[in-house]
PDB file of N, CA and C in Angstrom:
ATOM      1  N   MET X  28      16.601  -8.907  10.811  1.00 83.00           N
ATOM      2  CA  MET X  28      15.815  -7.267  10.705  1.00 83.00           C
ATOM      3  C   MET X  28      16.543  -6.502  11.623  1.00 83.00           C
ATOM      4  N   ASP X  29      16.795  -5.032  11.020  1.00 86.00           N
ATOM      5  CA  ASP X  29      16.224  -4.204  12.441  1.00 86.00           C
ATOM      6  C   ASP X  29      14.787  -3.778  13.136  1.00 86.00           C
ATOM      7  N   ILE X  30      15.638  -4.012  15.011  1.00 91.00           N
ATOM      8  CA  ILE X  30      14.669  -3.525  15.554  1.00 91.00           C
ATOM      9  C   ILE X  30      13.210  -2.636  15.439  1.00 91.00           C
ATOM     10  N   ASN X  31      14.097  -1.297  15.096  1.00 91.00           N
ATOM     11  CA  ASN X  31      13.169  -0.416  14.473  1.00 91.00           C
ATOM     12  C   ASN X  31      12.570  -0.215  13.314  1.00 91.00           C
ATOM     13  N   LEU X  32      12.605  -0.992  12.415  1.00 91.00           N
ATOM     14  CA  LEU X  32      12.249  -1.694  11.398  1.00 91.00           C
ATOM     15  C   LEU X  32      11.224  -2.308  11.568  1.00 91.00           C
ATOM     16  N   GLN X  33      11.026  -3.452  12.039  1.00 92.00           N
ATOM     17  CA  GLN X  33      10.260  -3.887  12.330  1.00 92.00           C
ATOM     18  C   GLN X  33       9.319  -3.360  13.372  1.00 92.00           C
ATOM     19  N   MET X  34       9.402  -2.502  13.830  1.00 93.00           N
ATOM     20  CA  MET X  34       8.549  -1.797  15.520  1.00 93.00           C
ATOM     21  C   MET X  34       7.556  -1.136  14.395  1.00 93.00           C
ATOM     22  N   GLU X  35       8.139  -0.375  13.111  1.00 92.00           N
ATOM     23  CA  GLU X  35       7.808   0.275  12.501  1.00 92.00           C
ATOM     24  C   GLU X  35       6.591  -0.075  11.582  1.00 92.00           C
ATOM     25  N   LEU X  36       6.788  -1.859  11.309  1.00 92.00           N
ATOM     26  CA  LEU X  36       5.975  -2.455  10.262  1.00 92.00           C
ATOM     27  C   LEU X  36       4.775  -2.579  11.141  1.00 92.00           C
ATOM     28  N   LYS X  37       4.646  -3.125  12.295  1.00 93.00           N
ATOM     29  CA  LYS X  37       3.716  -3.470  13.442  1.00 93.00           C
ATOM     30  C   LYS X  37       2.747  -2.969  13.687  1.00 93.00           C
ATOM     31  N   LYS X  38       3.715  -1.184  13.609  1.00 95.00           N
ATOM     32  CA  LYS X  38       2.786  -0.140  14.162  1.00 95.00           C
ATOM     33  C   LYS X  38       1.279  -0.033  12.670  1.00 95.00           C
ATOM     34  N   ASN X  39       2.120  -0.193  11.150  1.00 94.00           N
ATOM     35  CA  ASN X  39       0.812   0.286  10.457  1.00 94.00           C
ATOM     36  C   ASN X  39       0.175  -1.254   9.764  1.00 94.00           C
ATOM     37  N   GLU X  40      -1.039  -1.597  10.262  1.00 95.00           N
ATOM     38  CA  GLU X  40      -1.357  -2.826   9.713  1.00 95.00           C
ATOM     39  C   GLU X  40      -1.581  -2.711   8.129  1.00 95.00           C
ATOM     40  N   LYS X  41      -1.552  -1.857   7.196  1.00 94.00           N
ATOM     41  CA  LYS X  41      -1.524  -2.564   6.276  1.00 94.00           C
ATOM     42  C   LYS X  41       0.191  -3.145   5.662  1.00 94.00           C
ATOM     43  N   MET X  42       0.743  -2.455   5.940  1.00 95.00           N
ATOM     44  CA  MET X  42       2.065  -3.106   5.485  1.00 95.00           C
ATOM     45  C   MET X  42       2.437  -4.410   6.345  1.00 95.00           C
ATOM     46  N   TYR X  43       1.894  -4.048   7.595  1.00 95.00           N
ATOM     47  CA  TYR X  43       2.132  -5.732   8.250  1.00 95.00           C
ATOM     48  C   TYR X  43       1.056  -6.803   7.409  1.00 95.00           C
ATOM     49  N   ASN X  44       0.152  -6.564   6.967  1.00 95.00           N
ATOM     50  CA  ASN X  44      -0.626  -7.684   6.358  1.00 95.00           C
ATOM     51  C   ASN X  44       0.027  -7.984   4.841  1.00 95.00           C
ATOM     52  N   PHE X  45       0.533  -6.652   4.137  1.00 96.00           N
ATOM     53  CA  PHE X  45       1.469  -6.598   3.135  1.00 96.00           C
ATOM     54  C   PHE X  45       2.718  -7.886   3.226  1.00 96.00           C
ATOM     55  N   LEU X  46       3.339  -7.506   4.381  1.00 95.00           N
ATOM     56  CA  LEU X  46       4.181  -8.485   4.717  1.00 95.00           C
ATOM     57  C   LEU X  46       3.945  -9.807   4.775  1.00 95.00           C
ATOM     58  N   LYS X  47       3.257  -9.641   6.037  1.00 95.00           N
ATOM     59  CA  LYS X  47       2.620 -11.215   5.958  1.00 95.00           C
ATOM     60  C   LYS X  47       2.320 -12.099   4.570  1.00 95.00           C
ATOM     61  N   GLU X  48       1.120 -11.173   3.794  1.00 96.00           N
ATOM     62  CA  GLU X  48       1.091 -12.231   2.427  1.00 96.00           C
ATOM     63  C   GLU X  48       2.460 -12.238   1.483  1.00 96.00           C
ATOM     64  N   ASN X  49       3.469 -11.452   1.556  1.00 95.00           N
ATOM     65  CA  ASN X  49       4.344 -11.329   0.343  1.00 95.00           C
ATOM     66  C   ASN X  49       5.480 -11.639   1.341  1.00 95.00           C
ATOM     67  N   SER X  50       6.023 -12.900   2.127  1.00 94.00           N
ATOM     68  CA  SER X  50       6.631 -13.187   3.085  1.00 94.00           C
ATOM     69  C   SER X  50       7.817 -12.992   2.387  1.00 94.00           C
ATOM     70  N   TYR X  51       8.674 -13.176   0.438  1.00 95.00           N
ATOM     71  CA  TYR X  51       9.365 -13.129   0.314  1.00 95.00           C
ATOM     72  C   TYR X  51      10.179 -11.335   1.006  1.00 95.00           C
ATOM     73  N   TRP X  52       9.383 -10.286   1.419  1.00 95.00           N
ATOM     74  CA  TRP X  52       9.997  -9.467   1.633  1.00 95.00           C
ATOM     75  C   TRP X  52      10.548  -9.242   2.904  1.00 95.00           C
ATOM     76  N   ILE X  53      10.240 -10.076   4.042  1.00 94.00           N
ATOM     77  CA  ILE X  53      10.890 -10.722   4.898  1.00 94.00           C
ATOM     78  C   ILE X  53      12.551 -10.896   4.744  1.00 94.00           C
ATOM     79  N   LYS X  54      13.029 -12.004   3.899  1.00 95.00           N
ATOM     80  CA  LYS X  54      14.141 -11.856   3.361  1.00 95.00           C
ATOM     81  C   LYS X  54      14.956 -11.096   3.420  1.00 95.00           C
ATOM     82  N   GLU X  55      14.078 -10.478   2.012  1.00 94.00           N
ATOM     83  CA  GLU X  55      14.532  -8.921   1.325  1.00 94.00           C
ATOM     84  C   GLU X  55      14.995  -8.185   2.735  1.00 94.00           C
ATOM     85  N   LEU X  56      14.183  -7.576   3.548  1.00 94.00           N
ATOM     86  CA  LEU X  56      14.222  -6.605   4.571  1.00 94.00           C
ATOM     87  C   LEU X  56      15.450  -7.400   5.571  1.00 94.00           C
ATOM     88  N   ASN X  57      15.781  -8.811   5.265  1.00 94.00           N
ATOM     89  CA  ASN X  57      16.529  -9.100   6.599  1.00 94.00           C
ATOM     90  C   ASN X  57      18.088  -9.115   5.972  1.00 94.00           C
ATOM     91  N   ARG X  58      18.019  -8.808   4.609  1.00 94.00           N
ATOM     92  CA  ARG X  58      19.949  -9.266   3.751  1.00 94.00           C
ATOM     93  C   ARG X  58      19.970  -7.408   3.941  1.00 94.00           C
ATOM     94  N   ASN X  59      18.827  -6.616   3.153  1.00 93.00           N
ATOM     95  CA  ASN X  59      19.183  -4.854   2.887  1.00 93.00           C
ATOM     96  C   ASN X  59      18.054  -4.298   3.372  1.00 93.00           C
ATOM     97  N   PRO X  60      18.429  -3.416   4.882  1.00 90.00           N
ATOM     98  CA  PRO X  60      17.423  -2.720   5.438  1.00 90.00           C
ATOM     99  C   PRO X  60      16.549  -1.562   4.760  1.00 90.00           C
ATOM    100  N   GLU X  61      17.933  -1.477   4.095  1.00 92.00           N
ATOM    101  CA  GLU X  61      17.395  -0.509   2.522  1.00 92.00           C
ATOM    102  C   GLU X  61      16.488  -0.357   1.810  1.00 92.00           C
ATOM    103  N   SER X  62      16.245  -1.242   1.400  1.00 94.00           N
ATOM    104  CA  SER X  62      14.796  -1.586   0.636  1.00 94.00           C
ATOM    105  C   SER X  62      13.678  -2.085   1.105  1.00 94.00           C
ATOM    106  N   TYR X  63      13.424  -0.843   2.481  1.00 95.00           N
ATOM    107  CA  TYR X  63      12.469  -0.864   3.170  1.00 95.00           C
ATOM    108  C   TYR X  63      11.655   0.356   2.049  1.00 95.00           C
ATOM    109  N   LYS X  64      12.366   1.402   1.279  1.00 95.00           N
ATOM    110  CA  LYS X  64      11.491   2.116   0.314  1.00 95.00           C
ATOM    111  C   LYS X  64      11.082   1.513  -0.227  1.00 95.00           C
ATOM    112  N   LYS X  65      11.670   0.375  -1.695  1.00 96.00           N
ATOM    113  CA  LYS X  65      10.969  -0.502  -2.309  1.00 96.00           C
ATOM    114  C   LYS X  65       9.550  -1.235  -1.733  1.00 96.00           C
ATOM    115  N   PHE X  66       9.594  -1.673  -0.455  1.00 96.00           N
ATOM    116  CA  PHE X  66       8.706  -2.280  -0.231  1.00 96.00           C
ATOM    117  C   PHE X  66       7.768  -1.591   0.503  1.00 96.00           C
ATOM    118  N   VAL X  67       7.809  -0.151   0.439  1.00 96.00           N
ATOM    119  CA  VAL X  67       6.733   0.844   0.533  1.00 96.00           C
ATOM    120  C   VAL X  67       5.852   1.230  -0.708  1.00 96.00           C
ATOM    121  N   GLN X  68       6.697   1.464  -1.414  1.00 96.00           N
ATOM    122  CA  GLN X  68       6.533   1.483  -2.920  1.00 96.00           C
ATOM    123  C   GLN X  68       5.279   0.297  -3.567  1.00 96.00           C
ATOM    124  N   GLU X  69       5.582  -0.628  -3.303  1.00 96.00           N
ATOM    125  CA  GLU X  69       4.857  -2.038  -3.668  1.00 96.00           C
ATOM    126  C   GLU X  69       3.503  -1.956  -2.763  1.00 96.00           C
ATOM    127  N   MET X  70       3.766  -1.488  -1.631  1.00 96.00           N
ATOM    128  CA  MET X  70       2.646  -1.606  -1.113  1.00 96.00           C
ATOM    129  C   MET X  70       1.999  -0.777  -1.347  1.00 96.00           C
ATOM    130  N   LYS X  71       2.187   0.591  -1.399  1.00 96.00           N
ATOM    131  CA  LYS X  71       1.074   1.165  -2.053  1.00 96.00           C
ATOM    132  C   LYS X  71       0.459   0.779  -3.020  1.00 96.00           C
ATOM    133  N   ILE X  72       1.002   0.731  -4.008  1.00 96.00           N
ATOM    134  CA  ILE X  72       0.441  -0.104  -5.584  1.00 96.00           C
ATOM    135  C   ILE X  72      -0.200  -0.920  -4.933  1.00 96.00           C
ATOM    136  N   LYS X  73      -0.433  -2.048  -4.536  1.00 95.00           N
ATOM    137  CA  LYS X  73      -1.104  -3.139  -4.185  1.00 95.00           C
ATOM    138  C   LYS X  73      -2.085  -2.398  -3.307  1.00 95.00           C
ATOM    139  N   TYR X  74      -2.241  -1.898  -2.232  1.00 95.00           N
ATOM    140  CA  TYR X  74      -3.136  -1.312  -1.599  1.00 95.00           C
ATOM    141  C   TYR X  74      -3.983   0.082  -2.524  1.00 95.00           C
ATOM    142  N   LYS X  75      -3.617   0.564  -3.373  1.00 93.00           N
ATOM    143  CA  LYS X  75      -4.084   1.432  -4.017  1.00 93.00           C
ATOM    144  C   LYS X  75      -3.741   3.138  -2.767  1.00 93.00           C
ATOM    145  N   LEU X  76      -2.762   3.203  -2.735  1.00 94.00           N
ATOM    146  CA  LEU X  76      -2.605   4.622  -1.499  1.00 94.00           C
ATOM    147  C   LEU X  76      -1.820   5.621  -2.167  1.00 94.00           C
ATOM    148  N   ARG X  77      -1.700   5.295  -3.244  1.00 95.00           N
ATOM    149  CA  ARG X  77      -0.606   6.625  -3.971  1.00 95.00           C
ATOM    150  C   ARG X  77      -2.091   7.615  -4.102  1.00 95.00           C
ATOM    151  N   PRO X  78      -1.205   8.707  -4.595  1.00 95.00           N
ATOM    152  CA  PRO X  78      -1.833   9.751  -4.916  1.00 95.00           C
ATOM    153  C   PRO X  78      -2.654   9.875  -6.418  1.00 95.00           C
ATOM    154  N   THR X  79      -2.406   9.182  -7.224  1.00 95.00           N
ATOM    155  CA  THR X  79      -2.826   9.020  -8.801  1.00 95.00           C
ATOM    156  C   THR X  79      -3.781   8.149  -8.093  1.00 95.00           C
ATOM    157  N   ASP X  80      -3.475   6.815  -7.242  1.00 94.00           N
ATOM    158  CA  ASP X  80      -4.964   5.848  -7.322  1.00 94.00           C
ATOM    159  C   ASP X  80      -5.997   6.625  -6.700  1.00 94.00           C
ATOM    160  N   LYS X  81      -6.038   7.519  -5.608  1.00 94.00           N
ATOM    161  CA  LYS X  81      -7.108   8.633  -4.558  1.00 94.00           C
ATOM    162  C   LYS X  81      -7.572   9.463  -6.084  1.00 94.00           C
ATOM    163  N   VAL X  82      -6.602  10.356  -6.934  1.00 96.00           N
ATOM    164  CA  VAL X  82      -7.703  11.398  -7.748  1.00 96.00           C
ATOM    165  C   VAL X  82      -8.477  10.252  -8.757  1.00 96.00           C
ATOM    166  N   ASN X  83      -7.616   9.353  -9.481  1.00 95.00           N
ATOM    167  CA  ASN X  83      -8.686   8.129 -10.248  1.00 95.00           C
ATOM    168  C   ASN X  83      -9.546   7.983  -9.699  1.00 95.00           C
ATOM    169  N   GLU X  84      -9.983   7.505  -8.227  1.00 95.00           N
ATOM    170  CA  GLU X  84     -10.988   6.984  -7.420  1.00 95.00           C
ATOM    171  C   GLU X  84     -12.036   8.118  -7.435  1.00 95.00           C
ATOM    172  N   VAL X  85     -11.669   9.359  -6.916  1.00 96.00           N
ATOM    173  CA  VAL X  85     -12.456  10.489  -6.421  1.00 96.00           C
ATOM    174  C   VAL X  85     -13.579  10.803  -7.800  1.00 96.00           C
ATOM    175  N   ILE X  86     -12.341  10.857  -9.255  1.00 97.00           N
ATOM    176  CA  ILE X  86     -12.907  10.745 -10.479  1.00 97.00           C
ATOM    177  C   ILE X  86     -13.861   9.528 -10.749  1.00 97.00           C
ATOM    178  N   ASP X  87     -13.678   8.973 -10.649  1.00 96.00           N
ATOM    179  CA  ASP X  87     -14.613   7.589 -10.803  1.00 96.00           C
ATOM    180  C   ASP X  87     -15.950   7.971 -10.413  1.00 96.00           C
ATOM    181  N   ASN X  88     -15.385   8.208  -9.083  1.00 96.00           N
ATOM    182  CA  ASN X  88     -17.137   8.473  -8.066  1.00 96.00           C
ATOM    183  C   ASN X  88     -17.847  10.124  -8.334  1.00 96.00           C
ATOM    184  N   ILE X  89     -17.256  10.934  -8.772  1.00 96.00           N
ATOM    185  CA  ILE X  89     -17.887  11.756  -9.621  1.00 96.00           C
ATOM    186  C   ILE X  89     -18.469  11.606 -10.617  1.00 96.00           C
ATOM    187  N   ASP X  90     -17.705  10.184 -11.563  1.00 96.00           N
ATOM    188  CA  ASP X  90     -18.170  10.034 -13.190  1.00 96.00           C
ATOM    189  C   ASP X  90     -19.498   9.168 -12.524  1.00 96.00           C
ATOM    190  N   LEU X  91     -19.455   8.140 -11.288  1.00 96.00           N
ATOM    191  CA  LEU X  91     -20.741   7.198 -11.220  1.00 96.00           C
ATOM    192  C   LEU X  91     -21.971   8.343 -10.481  1.00 96.00           C
ATOM    193  N   ILE X  92     -21.534   9.674 -10.013  1.00 96.00           N
ATOM    194  CA  ILE X  92     -23.178  10.393  -9.492  1.00 96.00           C
ATOM    195  C   ILE X  92     -23.054  11.210 -10.755  1.00 96.00           C
ATOM    196  N   SER X  93     -22.730  12.032 -11.672  1.00 95.00           N
ATOM    197  CA  SER X  93     -23.014  12.354 -12.402  1.00 95.00           C
ATOM    198  C   SER X  93     -24.215  11.336 -13.498  1.00 95.00           C
ATOM    199  N   THR X  94     -23.638  10.204 -13.626  1.00 95.00           N
ATOM    200  CA  THR X  94     -24.443   9.397 -14.435  1.00 95.00           C
ATOM    201  C   THR X  94     -25.605   8.467 -13.852  1.00 95.00           C
ATOM    202  N   VAL X  95     -25.925   8.844 -12.412  1.00 95.00           N
ATOM    203  CA  VAL X  95     -27.113   8.634 -11.910  1.00 95.00           C
ATOM    204  C   VAL X  95     -28.003   9.934 -11.685  1.00 95.00           C
ATOM    205  N   LEU X  96     -27.238  11.052 -11.865  1.00 94.00           N
ATOM    206  CA  LEU X  96     -28.492  11.706 -11.794  1.00 94.00           C
ATOM    207  C   LEU X  96     -28.681  12.351 -13.194  1.00 94.00           C
ATOM    208  N   GLN X  97     -28.184  11.927 -14.426  1.00 94.00           N
ATOM    209  CA  GLN X  97     -28.588  11.976 -15.518  1.00 94.00           C
ATOM    210  C   GLN X  97     -29.548  10.830 -15.977  1.00 94.00           C
ATOM    211  N   THR X  98     -29.545   9.852 -15.446  1.00 93.00           N
ATOM    212  CA  THR X  98     -31.038   8.631 -15.419  1.00 93.00           C
ATOM    213  C   THR X  98     -32.002   9.390 -14.674  1.00 93.00           C
ATOM    214  N   LEU X  99     -31.736   9.817 -13.575  1.00 93.00           N
ATOM    215  CA  LEU X  99     -32.753  10.265 -12.730  1.00 93.00           C
ATOM    216  C   LEU X  99     -33.492  11.783 -13.538  1.00 93.00           C
ATOM    217  N   LYS X 100     -33.202  12.163 -14.234  1.00 83.00           N
ATOM    218  CA  LYS X 100     -33.831  13.591 -15.423  1.00 83.00           C
ATOM    219  C   LYS X 100     -34.748  12.731 -16.278  1.00 83.00           C
TER     220      LYS X 100
END
């Protein structure tokens, strides 16, 4: 694996943990460093870091608050 890629993975704790949990990515990144983008996409899906996930979380929180306020009335 490219040394720059290794440094990048160790900097980001979530990437590093995802790599430890899914060790098959080590082999994939060793063979093909261009698969880094796919690795990042899968990591974002698992940890729900995509923008759509964040929007859904905000909507869920708003819905929860609205429900609590309705019950308090």
